Amino acid sequence: MGMLSRFSKKGTPSTGTAMPEGNESSNVPVSPDVEKEAGVYDNSPVKFLTRRSFVMGVLVSMGGFIFGYDTGQISGFLTMPDFLQRFGQRGADGTYSFSNVRSGLIVGLLSIGTLAGALFVSPIADKFGRKYSISFWSLMFCVGVVIQISASHVWQQVAVGRLIAGSGVGALSILVPMYMSESAPRQVRGALVSTYQLFITLGIFIADCINFGTEARANTGAWRIPMGIGWIWALILGGGILFFPESPRYAFRHGRVEEARTTMSKLYGTSETHREVERELREIKEKLDAERIGGKHPWYEVFTGPRMAYRTLLGITLQALQQLTGANFFFYYGTSIFQATGLSNSYVTAMILGGVNFGCTFFGLYVVEHFGRRKALIYGGSWMTVCFLVFASVGAFALDNKTPNNTPQAGAAMIVFACLFIAGYASTWGPIIWAIIGELYPSRYRAKSMALATSSNWLWNFLIAFFTPFITGAIGFKYGYVFAGCNFAAVLIVYFFVCETQGKTLEEIDTMYIMHVTPWKSSHWIPPPNEELITADRLNLTAGARGIKKTNEAGTGAVEENEGVMHGNGHSNGVSSNGHAVSGAW
């Protein structure tokens, strides 16, 4: 008997078939032990990346492109003369400008919309499926664009349009990594999920280029043309996803086992009887069996489930820290920032930053699968800390803030270190955080936990967008010291709390956290055989996830259940690498 048997409820043996919801039934068998029956299955080599997986990654990542494009274009709008005259405030000298409140709301309300979209997406995605939800929220973004582009002189209409468009962006920020992590072959899962961030950077770069091409126009075309082009990206995603299959894990959970098998085999580029396909289907089935045996699970299990409080809070913290790196300080207010350094055309610098951001994210896709998550985040955070320290110091003490043209060397140095910062961000913290969030949670809690974590991203996105004009007005470029401190804190948090998940299946990652694998030793952790994996979805927990309680008696490895106590030897082959028995998992 494997270690998992110690946690199983009496009278609830696992069957050999999937268990669809409702009154449906399925008689499609999934092998109980692929390893023992290996000769029955196709053992041909698995391609690292198939054409279908690549096309899926490119299309679905358009959700990131939409967000990036919207982020890049608003930075340029704030300094366009026609946009200023229509939605800004006229000063005593006859010039137009935005007050801190007005610019903060126009920029930041997108993030409030994304926060709302991120919170509401979970029940819709669970009920109607991943792909139809992606199509719906793409349409919602289009509605927001129409409201913005039809505005003439009322700035509040632009803000409300960004609020509605933001709801679509926020929902897509969860649906895209979710669809990717549930569909992508495990050997390229991190890279494909990180493609979402690559397309964010591409969107920013394309928006910067279009802004540069239209900013000289003396009419509404200067801002309406870039804004209207945003429709194209949403139509590509919303329409294109309808030609793709549903996530195999979602299909399996709803009784469509053969559909899941077919989708998975196509994405792996193998036959439907391949060992890898059967292995993943078996893992999905076992998780589904255990989940349904345990009954309904309320939303608060994202905090009370096996090691879920740790993981939920970790996801929330990592997403907040991605914003607190300071990247959007440049992307939202880039043109305004570099005007202050004395540049004659700050659109050129914004375009350069966007190009660096996009180009270095390609390197990030390589890093995430070849150097691991932890190393990349630690080295990247250290690099960004140094860059912001130099940027802030030069801006505060070497740049002539009243007449920047008097200190051109200082302005040039700031641009260089801004580019170096963006290079570090784009190759580490930009793409890798999305990969970690997509694989951090078990399927039972994934939608809700990802919603909470991503909401943290959007909340801090809004706070930075709204308060940056006030803070820079008060302390100028010393604001960079705040971001430097946040980057240093991010390095410490990753070192002490984030496990290395490179090359692991979602089920193995779940086991790693439940077994309290020490984060700084996690890269050397070897998972037990599949039948010994202890995952949140395999544990037959009662509602509230309190059916099995932890005891910390030294050396006993005891596991206490609500009905009584059953004991197991803590020294079985399922003991984690740091000596914790599974009984002490949460």
Coordinates of C-alpha atoms in Angstrom, one line a residue:
M1 CA 0.0 0.0 0.0
G2 CA 1.3 3.5 -0.8
M3 CA 1.4 6.3 1.6
L4 CA -1.7 7.8 0.1
S5 CA -3.7 4.9 1.4
R6 CA -3.2 6.2 5.0
F7 CA -5.4 9.2 4.1
S8 CA -8.2 7.4 2.3
K9 CA -11.6 7.2 3.8
K10 CA -12.9 3.7 4.5
G11 CA -15.4 2.5 1.9
T12 CA -14.3 4.9 -0.8
P13 CA -12.1 3.0 -3.2
S14 CA -11.1 4.6 -6.4
T15 CA -12.7 3.3 -9.5
G16 CA -11.1 2.9 -12.8
T17 CA -13.3 5.4 -14.6
A18 CA -13.8 9.2 -14.7
M19 CA -16.6 10.5 -12.6
P20 CA -18.5 13.2 -14.5
E21 CA -20.6 15.7 -12.7
G22 CA -24.3 15.4 -12.3
N23 CA -26.0 12.1 -13.4
E24 CA -23.7 11.6 -16.4
S25 CA -21.5 8.5 -16.5
S26 CA -18.4 7.4 -18.3
N27 CA -17.0 4.0 -18.9
V28 CA -13.7 5.1 -20.4
P29 CA -11.0 3.4 -18.4
V30 CA -7.8 5.0 -17.3
S31 CA -5.0 2.7 -16.5
P32 CA -4.5 2.3 -12.7
D33 CA -0.8 1.8 -13.2
V34 CA 0.9 2.9 -16.4
E35 CA 4.3 1.9 -15.1
K36 CA 3.4 -1.7 -14.6
E37 CA 1.7 -2.0 -17.9
A38 CA 4.2 0.0 -19.9
G39 CA 4.3 -2.6 -22.6
V40 CA 0.7 -1.8 -23.6
Y41 CA 1.4 1.8 -24.3
D42 CA 3.2 3.8 -27.0
N43 CA 6.7 4.6 -25.6
S44 CA 7.9 6.7 -28.6
P45 CA 9.9 9.9 -27.8
V46 CA 7.9 13.0 -27.0
K47 CA 8.7 16.2 -28.9
F48 CA 9.8 19.1 -26.8
L49 CA 7.4 21.5 -28.6
T50 CA 4.7 20.6 -31.1
R51 CA 3.2 22.9 -33.8
R52 CA -0.2 22.8 -32.0
S53 CA 1.3 23.7 -28.7
F54 CA 3.1 26.6 -30.3
V55 CA 0.1 28.0 -32.1
M56 CA -2.0 27.6 -28.9
G57 CA 0.6 29.6 -27.0
V58 CA 0.7 32.4 -29.5
L59 CA -3.1 32.8 -29.9
V60 CA -4.1 32.6 -26.2
S61 CA -1.2 34.9 -25.2
M62 CA -3.0 37.6 -27.2
G63 CA -4.7 38.2 -23.8
G64 CA -1.4 39.6 -22.6
F65 CA -0.9 41.6 -25.8
I66 CA -4.2 43.4 -25.1
F67 CA -3.1 44.4 -21.7
G68 CA 0.4 45.5 -22.9
Y69 CA -1.0 47.5 -25.8
D70 CA -3.5 49.3 -23.5
T71 CA -0.7 50.0 -21.0
G72 CA 1.7 51.4 -23.6
Q73 CA -0.9 53.6 -25.4
I74 CA -2.1 55.5 -22.3
S75 CA 1.5 56.6 -21.5
G76 CA 1.6 58.4 -24.9
F77 CA -1.9 59.9 -24.7
L78 CA -1.1 61.9 -21.6
T79 CA 1.3 64.1 -23.6
M80 CA -0.5 64.4 -26.9
P81 CA -1.7 68.0 -27.5
D82 CA -5.2 67.1 -28.8
F83 CA -5.8 64.7 -25.9
L84 CA -4.6 67.3 -23.4
Q85 CA -6.9 70.0 -24.9
R86 CA -10.0 67.8 -24.8
F87 CA -9.6 66.1 -21.5
G88 CA -7.0 68.2 -19.5
Q89 CA -7.4 71.4 -17.6
R90 CA -6.4 74.8 -18.9
G91 CA -4.0 76.8 -16.7
A92 CA -3.7 80.5 -16.2
D93 CA -1.0 80.7 -18.9
G94 CA -3.3 79.1 -21.5
T95 CA -1.5 75.7 -21.5
Y96 CA -3.3 72.4 -20.8
S97 CA -2.3 69.8 -18.3
F98 CA -3.7 67.0 -16.2
S99 CA -4.0 67.3 -12.5
N100 CA -2.6 64.5 -10.4
V101 CA -6.1 63.2 -9.6
R102 CA -7.3 63.3 -13.2
S103 CA -4.2 61.6 -14.7
G104 CA -4.2 59.1 -11.9
L105 CA -7.8 58.2 -12.5
I106 CA -7.5 58.0 -16.3
V107 CA -4.5 55.7 -16.0
G108 CA -5.5 53.8 -12.8
L109 CA -9.2 53.0 -13.4
L110 CA -8.1 50.3 -15.9
S111 CA -6.6 48.5 -12.9
I112 CA -9.7 48.8 -10.8
G113 CA -11.6 47.2 -13.7
T114 CA -9.0 44.5 -13.9
L115 CA -9.4 43.9 -10.2
A116 CA -13.1 43.4 -10.6
G117 CA -12.7 41.2 -13.7
A118 CA -10.2 39.0 -11.9
L119 CA -12.5 38.5 -8.9
F120 CA -15.6 37.7 -11.1
V121 CA -13.9 35.4 -13.6
S122 CA -13.7 32.3 -11.4
P123 CA -17.4 31.2 -11.3
I124 CA -17.8 32.0 -15.0
A125 CA -14.7 30.0 -16.0
D126 CA -15.8 27.0 -13.9
K127 CA -19.4 27.0 -15.3
F128 CA -18.9 27.8 -19.0
G129 CA -15.4 26.6 -19.6
R130 CA -12.1 28.3 -20.2
K131 CA -12.3 29.0 -23.9
Y132 CA -15.8 30.5 -24.0
S133 CA -14.9 32.7 -21.0
I134 CA -11.9 34.0 -22.9
S135 CA -14.2 34.8 -25.8
F136 CA -16.7 36.6 -23.6
W137 CA -14.1 38.8 -21.8
S138 CA -12.5 39.7 -25.1
L139 CA -15.9 41.1 -26.1
M140 CA -16.1 43.0 -22.8
F141 CA -12.8 44.7 -23.7
C142 CA -14.2 45.7 -27.0
V143 CA -17.1 47.4 -25.3
G144 CA -14.7 49.4 -23.2
V145 CA -12.8 50.6 -26.2
V146 CA -16.0 51.8 -27.9
I147 CA -16.9 53.9 -24.9
Q148 CA -13.4 55.5 -24.8
I149 CA -13.1 56.2 -28.5
S150 CA -16.5 57.9 -28.7
A151 CA -15.5 60.4 -26.0
S152 CA -15.2 64.0 -27.2
H153 CA -14.5 66.3 -24.2
V154 CA -15.7 64.4 -21.1
W155 CA -12.7 62.8 -19.4
Q156 CA -14.9 60.8 -17.1
Q157 CA -16.1 58.8 -20.2
V158 CA -12.6 57.9 -21.0
A159 CA -12.1 56.8 -17.4
V160 CA -15.3 54.7 -17.4
G161 CA -14.3 53.1 -20.7
R162 CA -11.0 52.1 -19.3
L163 CA -12.8 50.7 -16.3
I164 CA -14.9 48.4 -18.4
A165 CA -12.0 47.5 -20.7
G166 CA -10.0 46.7 -17.6
S167 CA -12.6 44.1 -16.5
G168 CA -11.8 42.2 -19.7
V169 CA -8.1 42.6 -19.2
G170 CA -8.3 41.3 -15.6
A171 CA -10.3 38.3 -16.5
L172 CA -8.0 37.4 -19.3
S173 CA -5.0 37.7 -17.0
I174 CA -6.3 34.7 -15.1
L175 CA -7.9 32.8 -17.9
V176 CA -4.8 32.8 -20.2
P177 CA -2.3 31.3 -17.6
M178 CA -5.1 29.0 -16.4
Y179 CA -5.8 27.7 -19.9
M180 CA -2.1 27.4 -20.6
S181 CA -1.2 25.6 -17.4
E182 CA -4.1 23.1 -17.8
S183 CA -3.3 22.4 -21.5
A184 CA 0.4 22.7 -22.1
P185 CA 2.7 19.7 -22.1
R186 CA 4.7 19.7 -18.9
Q187 CA 8.1 20.1 -20.5
V188 CA 7.1 23.4 -22.0
R189 CA 4.5 24.6 -19.6
G190 CA 6.6 27.2 -17.9
A191 CA 7.7 28.7 -21.3
L192 CA 4.2 28.7 -22.7
V193 CA 2.6 30.3 -19.7
S194 CA 5.4 32.9 -19.7
T195 CA 4.5 33.7 -23.3
Y196 CA 1.7 35.7 -21.7
Q197 CA 4.3 38.1 -20.4
L198 CA 6.1 38.1 -23.7
F199 CA 3.0 39.3 -25.4
I200 CA 2.4 42.0 -22.8
T201 CA 5.8 43.4 -23.7
L202 CA 5.1 43.0 -27.4
G203 CA 1.9 45.0 -26.9
I204 CA 3.7 47.8 -25.1
F205 CA 6.3 48.0 -27.8
I206 CA 3.7 48.0 -30.6
A207 CA 1.7 50.7 -28.8
D208 CA 4.8 52.8 -28.3
C209 CA 5.6 52.5 -32.1
I210 CA 2.0 53.5 -33.1
N211 CA 2.0 56.4 -30.6
F212 CA 5.3 57.6 -32.2
G213 CA 3.7 57.5 -35.6
T214 CA 0.5 59.4 -34.7
E215 CA 1.6 61.8 -32.0
A216 CA 2.4 64.6 -34.5
R217 CA -1.2 64.7 -35.8
A218 CA -3.1 67.8 -34.8
N219 CA -6.5 66.1 -34.6
T220 CA -8.2 63.3 -32.7
G221 CA -6.5 60.8 -35.0
A222 CA -3.4 61.2 -32.8
W223 CA -5.1 59.1 -30.0
R224 CA -8.2 57.6 -31.7
I225 CA -6.2 55.6 -34.2
P226 CA -4.0 53.8 -31.6
M227 CA -7.1 53.3 -29.4
G228 CA -9.2 51.9 -32.3
I229 CA -6.5 49.5 -33.3
G230 CA -6.9 47.9 -29.9
W231 CA -10.1 46.3 -31.3
I232 CA -8.1 44.1 -33.7
W233 CA -6.3 42.2 -30.9
A234 CA -9.4 41.4 -29.0
L235 CA -11.2 40.2 -32.1
I236 CA -8.2 37.9 -32.9
L237 CA -8.3 36.4 -29.4
G238 CA -12.1 36.2 -28.9
G239 CA -12.8 34.7 -32.3
G240 CA -9.7 32.6 -32.6
I241 CA -10.1 30.7 -29.3
L242 CA -13.4 29.4 -30.6
F243 CA -11.5 27.2 -33.0
F244 CA -9.4 25.6 -30.2
P245 CA -10.4 22.8 -27.9
E246 CA -11.4 23.2 -24.3
S247 CA -8.7 22.7 -21.7
P248 CA -8.2 18.9 -21.3
R249 CA -8.4 19.1 -17.5
Y250 CA -11.7 21.0 -17.7
A251 CA -13.1 18.6 -20.3
F252 CA -12.2 15.6 -18.2
R253 CA -13.7 17.1 -15.1
H254 CA -17.0 17.4 -17.0
G255 CA -17.1 13.9 -18.2
R256 CA -15.7 14.4 -21.7
V257 CA -12.8 12.0 -21.2
E258 CA -12.2 11.1 -24.9
E259 CA -12.1 14.8 -25.8
A260 CA -9.5 15.3 -23.1
R261 CA -7.5 12.4 -24.3
T262 CA -7.6 13.6 -27.9
T263 CA -6.7 17.2 -27.0
M264 CA -3.8 16.0 -24.8
S265 CA -2.4 13.6 -27.5
K266 CA -2.5 16.4 -30.1
L267 CA -0.7 18.9 -27.8
Y268 CA 2.0 16.3 -26.9
G269 CA 2.2 15.3 -30.6
T270 CA 1.7 11.6 -29.8
S271 CA -0.8 8.8 -30.2
E272 CA -3.8 8.7 -27.8
T273 CA -2.3 5.5 -26.2
H274 CA 1.1 7.1 -25.4
R275 CA 2.5 6.5 -22.0
E276 CA 2.6 10.3 -21.2
V277 CA -1.0 10.9 -22.2
E278 CA -2.2 7.9 -20.1
R279 CA -0.1 9.1 -17.2
E280 CA -1.6 12.6 -17.1
L281 CA -5.1 11.3 -17.6
R282 CA -4.6 8.9 -14.7
E283 CA -3.4 11.7 -12.5
I284 CA -6.3 13.9 -13.4
K285 CA -8.8 11.1 -12.8
E286 CA -7.3 10.3 -9.3
K287 CA -7.6 14.0 -8.4
L288 CA -11.2 14.2 -9.6
D289 CA -12.1 11.0 -7.7
A290 CA -10.7 12.3 -4.4
E291 CA -12.2 15.7 -4.8
R292 CA -15.8 14.3 -5.4
I293 CA -15.5 11.8 -2.6
G294 CA -14.7 14.7 -0.3
G295 CA -18.0 16.5 -1.2
K296 CA -18.5 20.1 -1.9
H297 CA -15.7 22.5 -0.9
P298 CA -16.4 26.1 0.1
W299 CA -14.4 29.0 -1.1
Y300 CA -12.5 29.6 2.1
E301 CA -10.7 26.3 1.6
V302 CA -8.2 28.4 -0.4
F303 CA -6.9 29.3 3.1
T304 CA -7.9 26.1 5.1
G305 CA -6.9 23.4 2.5
P306 CA -3.6 21.5 2.6
R307 CA -0.9 24.1 2.8
M308 CA -3.2 26.5 1.0
A309 CA -2.9 29.4 3.4
Y310 CA 0.8 29.4 2.7
R311 CA 0.4 29.1 -1.1
T312 CA -2.5 31.6 -1.4
L313 CA -0.6 34.2 0.6
L314 CA 2.6 33.5 -1.4
G315 CA 0.8 34.0 -4.7
I316 CA -0.8 37.3 -3.5
T317 CA 2.7 38.5 -2.3
L318 CA 4.5 37.5 -5.5
Q319 CA 1.9 39.3 -7.7
A320 CA 2.1 42.4 -5.5
L321 CA 5.9 42.3 -5.7
Q322 CA 5.8 42.0 -9.5
Q323 CA 4.1 45.4 -9.5
L324 CA 6.4 46.8 -6.8
T325 CA 9.5 46.1 -8.9
G326 CA 8.7 49.5 -10.5
A327 CA 8.3 48.4 -14.1
N328 CA 5.0 50.1 -14.6
F329 CA 6.5 53.3 -13.2
F330 CA 8.2 53.5 -16.6
F331 CA 5.4 52.0 -18.7
Y332 CA 2.6 54.2 -17.4
Y333 CA 4.5 57.4 -17.1
G334 CA 7.5 56.8 -19.4
T335 CA 7.0 59.8 -21.7
S336 CA 6.5 62.1 -18.8
I337 CA 9.5 60.7 -16.9
F338 CA 11.9 61.2 -19.8
Q339 CA 10.6 64.6 -20.7
A340 CA 11.9 65.5 -17.2
T341 CA 15.4 64.4 -18.2
G342 CA 15.5 66.9 -21.0
L343 CA 14.7 64.8 -24.0
S344 CA 13.2 66.6 -27.0
N345 CA 11.1 63.6 -28.0
S346 CA 10.3 61.3 -25.1
Y347 CA 8.3 59.0 -27.5
V348 CA 11.6 57.7 -28.9
T349 CA 12.8 56.7 -25.4
A350 CA 9.5 55.0 -24.6
M351 CA 9.9 53.1 -27.9
I352 CA 13.4 52.1 -27.0
L353 CA 12.3 50.9 -23.5
G354 CA 9.5 48.9 -25.1
G355 CA 11.9 47.3 -27.6
V356 CA 14.3 46.3 -24.8
N357 CA 11.4 44.9 -22.8
F358 CA 10.1 42.8 -25.7
G359 CA 13.5 41.6 -26.8
C360 CA 14.7 40.5 -23.3
T361 CA 11.5 38.6 -22.6
F362 CA 12.6 36.1 -25.3
F363 CA 15.6 35.4 -23.1
G364 CA 13.2 35.1 -20.2
L365 CA 11.4 32.2 -21.9
Y366 CA 14.7 30.4 -22.2
V367 CA 15.7 31.2 -18.6
V368 CA 12.4 29.9 -17.1
E369 CA 13.0 26.3 -18.5
H370 CA 16.8 26.1 -18.3
F371 CA 17.9 27.9 -15.2
G372 CA 14.8 27.4 -12.9
R373 CA 12.4 29.8 -11.3
R374 CA 14.2 30.5 -8.0
K375 CA 17.6 31.4 -9.5
A376 CA 16.1 33.6 -12.1
L377 CA 14.0 35.5 -9.6
I378 CA 16.8 36.0 -7.1
Y379 CA 19.4 37.2 -9.6
G380 CA 16.8 39.3 -11.4
G381 CA 15.6 40.9 -8.2
S382 CA 19.2 41.7 -7.2
W383 CA 19.9 43.2 -10.6
M384 CA 16.8 45.4 -10.5
T385 CA 17.7 46.6 -7.0
V386 CA 21.1 47.9 -8.2
C387 CA 19.6 49.5 -11.3
F388 CA 17.0 51.5 -9.3
L389 CA 19.6 52.6 -6.8
V390 CA 21.7 54.1 -9.5
F391 CA 18.7 55.6 -11.4
A392 CA 17.3 57.2 -8.2
S393 CA 20.7 58.5 -7.1
V394 CA 21.5 60.1 -10.4
G395 CA 18.1 61.6 -10.7
A396 CA 18.1 63.0 -7.2
F397 CA 21.7 64.2 -6.9
A398 CA 23.2 64.6 -10.4
L399 CA 20.4 65.7 -12.6
D400 CA 19.4 69.4 -12.8
N401 CA 15.7 69.0 -12.2
K402 CA 14.9 72.6 -13.0
T403 CA 16.9 72.7 -16.3
P404 CA 17.7 69.1 -17.3
N405 CA 19.4 70.2 -20.5
N406 CA 22.2 71.5 -18.2
T407 CA 23.1 68.0 -17.2
P408 CA 22.8 65.8 -20.4
Q409 CA 25.2 63.1 -19.1
A410 CA 23.0 62.6 -16.0
G411 CA 19.9 62.2 -18.3
A412 CA 21.7 59.8 -20.5
A413 CA 22.8 57.7 -17.5
M414 CA 19.3 57.5 -16.2
I415 CA 18.0 56.3 -19.6
V416 CA 20.8 53.6 -19.7
F417 CA 20.0 52.3 -16.3
A418 CA 16.2 52.4 -17.0
C419 CA 17.0 50.1 -20.0
L420 CA 19.2 47.8 -17.9
F421 CA 16.4 47.6 -15.3
I422 CA 13.8 46.7 -18.0
A423 CA 16.2 44.1 -19.4
G424 CA 16.4 42.4 -15.9
Y425 CA 12.6 42.7 -15.4
A426 CA 11.7 41.3 -18.8
S427 CA 13.9 38.3 -18.5
T428 CA 13.0 37.3 -14.9
W429 CA 10.2 38.8 -12.9
G430 CA 8.0 39.7 -15.8
P431 CA 7.4 36.3 -17.3
I432 CA 8.3 33.9 -14.5
I433 CA 5.8 35.1 -11.9
W434 CA 2.9 34.2 -14.3
A435 CA 4.4 30.7 -14.7
I436 CA 4.7 30.2 -10.9
I437 CA 1.1 31.4 -10.3
G438 CA -0.2 29.1 -13.0
E439 CA 1.4 26.0 -11.3
L440 CA 1.3 26.9 -7.6
Y441 CA -2.2 25.6 -6.8
P442 CA -4.0 22.2 -7.1
S443 CA -6.9 22.1 -9.6
R444 CA -9.5 22.1 -6.8
Y445 CA -8.5 25.6 -5.8
R446 CA -6.8 26.9 -8.9
A447 CA -9.4 29.2 -10.3
K448 CA -10.2 30.9 -6.9
S449 CA -6.6 31.1 -5.8
M450 CA -5.4 32.5 -9.1
A451 CA -8.1 35.1 -8.9
L452 CA -7.0 36.2 -5.5
A453 CA -3.3 36.3 -6.4
T454 CA -3.9 38.2 -9.7
S455 CA -6.3 40.6 -7.9
S456 CA -3.3 41.6 -5.8
N457 CA -1.4 42.4 -9.0
W458 CA -4.2 44.7 -10.2
L459 CA -4.7 46.3 -6.9
W460 CA -1.0 47.4 -6.7
N461 CA -1.1 48.2 -10.4
F462 CA -3.9 50.8 -9.5
L463 CA -2.1 52.1 -6.4
I464 CA 1.1 52.7 -8.4
A465 CA -0.7 54.3 -11.3
F466 CA -2.8 56.6 -9.2
F467 CA -0.3 57.7 -6.5
T468 CA 2.8 58.0 -8.7
P469 CA 2.0 61.6 -9.8
F470 CA 1.6 62.6 -6.2
I471 CA 4.8 60.8 -5.0
T472 CA 7.0 62.0 -7.8
G473 CA 5.7 65.6 -7.2
A474 CA 6.8 65.3 -3.6
I475 CA 10.1 63.5 -3.7
G476 CA 11.0 63.4 -7.4
F477 CA 13.4 60.6 -8.6
K478 CA 14.0 59.5 -5.0
Y479 CA 10.8 57.5 -5.6
G480 CA 13.3 55.0 -7.1
Y481 CA 14.6 54.1 -3.7
V482 CA 11.2 52.8 -2.7
F483 CA 11.3 50.4 -5.7
A484 CA 14.9 49.4 -4.9
G485 CA 13.8 48.4 -1.4
C486 CA 10.8 46.4 -2.7
N487 CA 13.1 44.5 -5.1
F488 CA 15.5 43.6 -2.3
A489 CA 12.6 42.4 -0.2
A490 CA 11.4 40.3 -3.2
V491 CA 14.8 38.5 -3.4
L492 CA 14.5 37.5 0.3
I493 CA 10.9 36.3 -0.1
V494 CA 11.8 34.1 -3.1
Y495 CA 14.8 32.6 -1.3
F496 CA 12.9 31.7 1.9
F497 CA 9.4 30.8 0.5
V498 CA 9.4 29.8 -3.2
C499 CA 10.1 26.2 -4.2
E500 CA 11.9 25.3 -7.4
T501 CA 9.2 23.8 -9.8
Q502 CA 11.2 23.5 -13.0
G503 CA 10.4 20.2 -14.8
K504 CA 7.8 19.1 -12.3
T505 CA 4.2 18.1 -13.1
L506 CA 1.4 20.1 -11.4
E507 CA 0.8 17.1 -9.1
E508 CA 4.4 16.9 -8.1
I509 CA 4.5 20.6 -7.3
D510 CA 1.4 20.1 -5.1
T511 CA 3.1 17.3 -3.3
M512 CA 6.3 19.4 -2.8
Y513 CA 4.4 22.1 -0.9
I514 CA 2.2 19.7 1.1
M515 CA 5.4 17.9 2.2
H516 CA 7.0 21.1 3.4
V517 CA 10.0 20.7 1.1
T518 CA 12.6 23.4 2.2
P519 CA 12.6 26.0 -0.5
W520 CA 16.3 26.5 -0.7
K521 CA 16.8 22.7 -1.0
S522 CA 13.9 22.2 -3.4
S523 CA 15.9 22.1 -6.6
H524 CA 17.4 18.7 -5.3
W525 CA 14.1 17.2 -4.3
I526 CA 13.1 14.0 -6.1
P527 CA 9.4 13.3 -6.2
P528 CA 8.1 9.9 -5.1
P529 CA 6.5 7.5 -7.6
N530 CA 3.2 8.7 -9.0
E531 CA 1.2 6.3 -6.7
E532 CA 2.9 7.8 -3.7
L533 CA 2.3 11.5 -4.6
I534 CA 0.4 13.2 -1.8
T535 CA -1.7 16.0 -3.4
A536 CA -4.5 18.2 -2.1
D537 CA -6.9 16.6 -4.6
R538 CA -6.1 13.1 -3.5
L539 CA -6.8 13.6 0.1
N540 CA -10.4 12.8 0.8
L541 CA -11.0 15.9 2.9
T542 CA -14.4 17.0 4.4
A543 CA -15.9 20.4 3.6
G544 CA -13.6 23.1 4.9
A545 CA -10.6 20.8 4.4
R546 CA -10.4 20.0 8.1
G547 CA -11.2 16.3 7.8
I548 CA -7.5 15.4 8.5
K549 CA -5.6 17.2 11.2
K550 CA -1.9 17.6 11.6
T551 CA 0.0 16.3 14.7
N552 CA 3.6 17.3 15.3
E553 CA 4.6 14.5 17.7
A554 CA 8.3 14.0 17.0
G555 CA 8.9 10.7 15.2
T556 CA 5.4 9.4 15.3
G557 CA 4.2 10.6 11.9
A558 CA 0.6 10.4 13.3
V559 CA -2.4 11.6 11.3
E560 CA -5.5 12.4 13.2
E561 CA -8.9 12.2 11.6
N562 CA -12.2 13.6 12.8
E563 CA -13.6 10.1 13.4
G564 CA -10.6 8.8 15.2
V565 CA -6.9 8.4 14.9
M566 CA -4.9 6.2 12.5
H567 CA -1.1 6.0 12.7
G568 CA 1.5 5.6 10.0
N569 CA 5.2 5.3 10.0
G570 CA 6.7 8.7 9.2
H571 CA 9.8 7.0 7.7
S572 CA 8.2 5.6 4.6
N573 CA 9.5 6.4 1.1
G574 CA 7.2 9.4 1.0
V575 CA 9.1 11.4 3.5
S576 CA 10.1 14.8 2.1
S577 CA 13.7 15.8 1.5
N578 CA 13.8 17.9 4.6
G579 CA 12.6 15.1 6.9
H580 CA 8.9 16.1 7.2
A581 CA 6.6 13.1 7.1
V582 CA 3.5 13.7 5.0
S583 CA 1.5 13.6 8.3
G584 CA 3.0 17.0 9.1
A585 CA 2.0 18.5 5.7
W586 CA -0.1 21.4 6.7

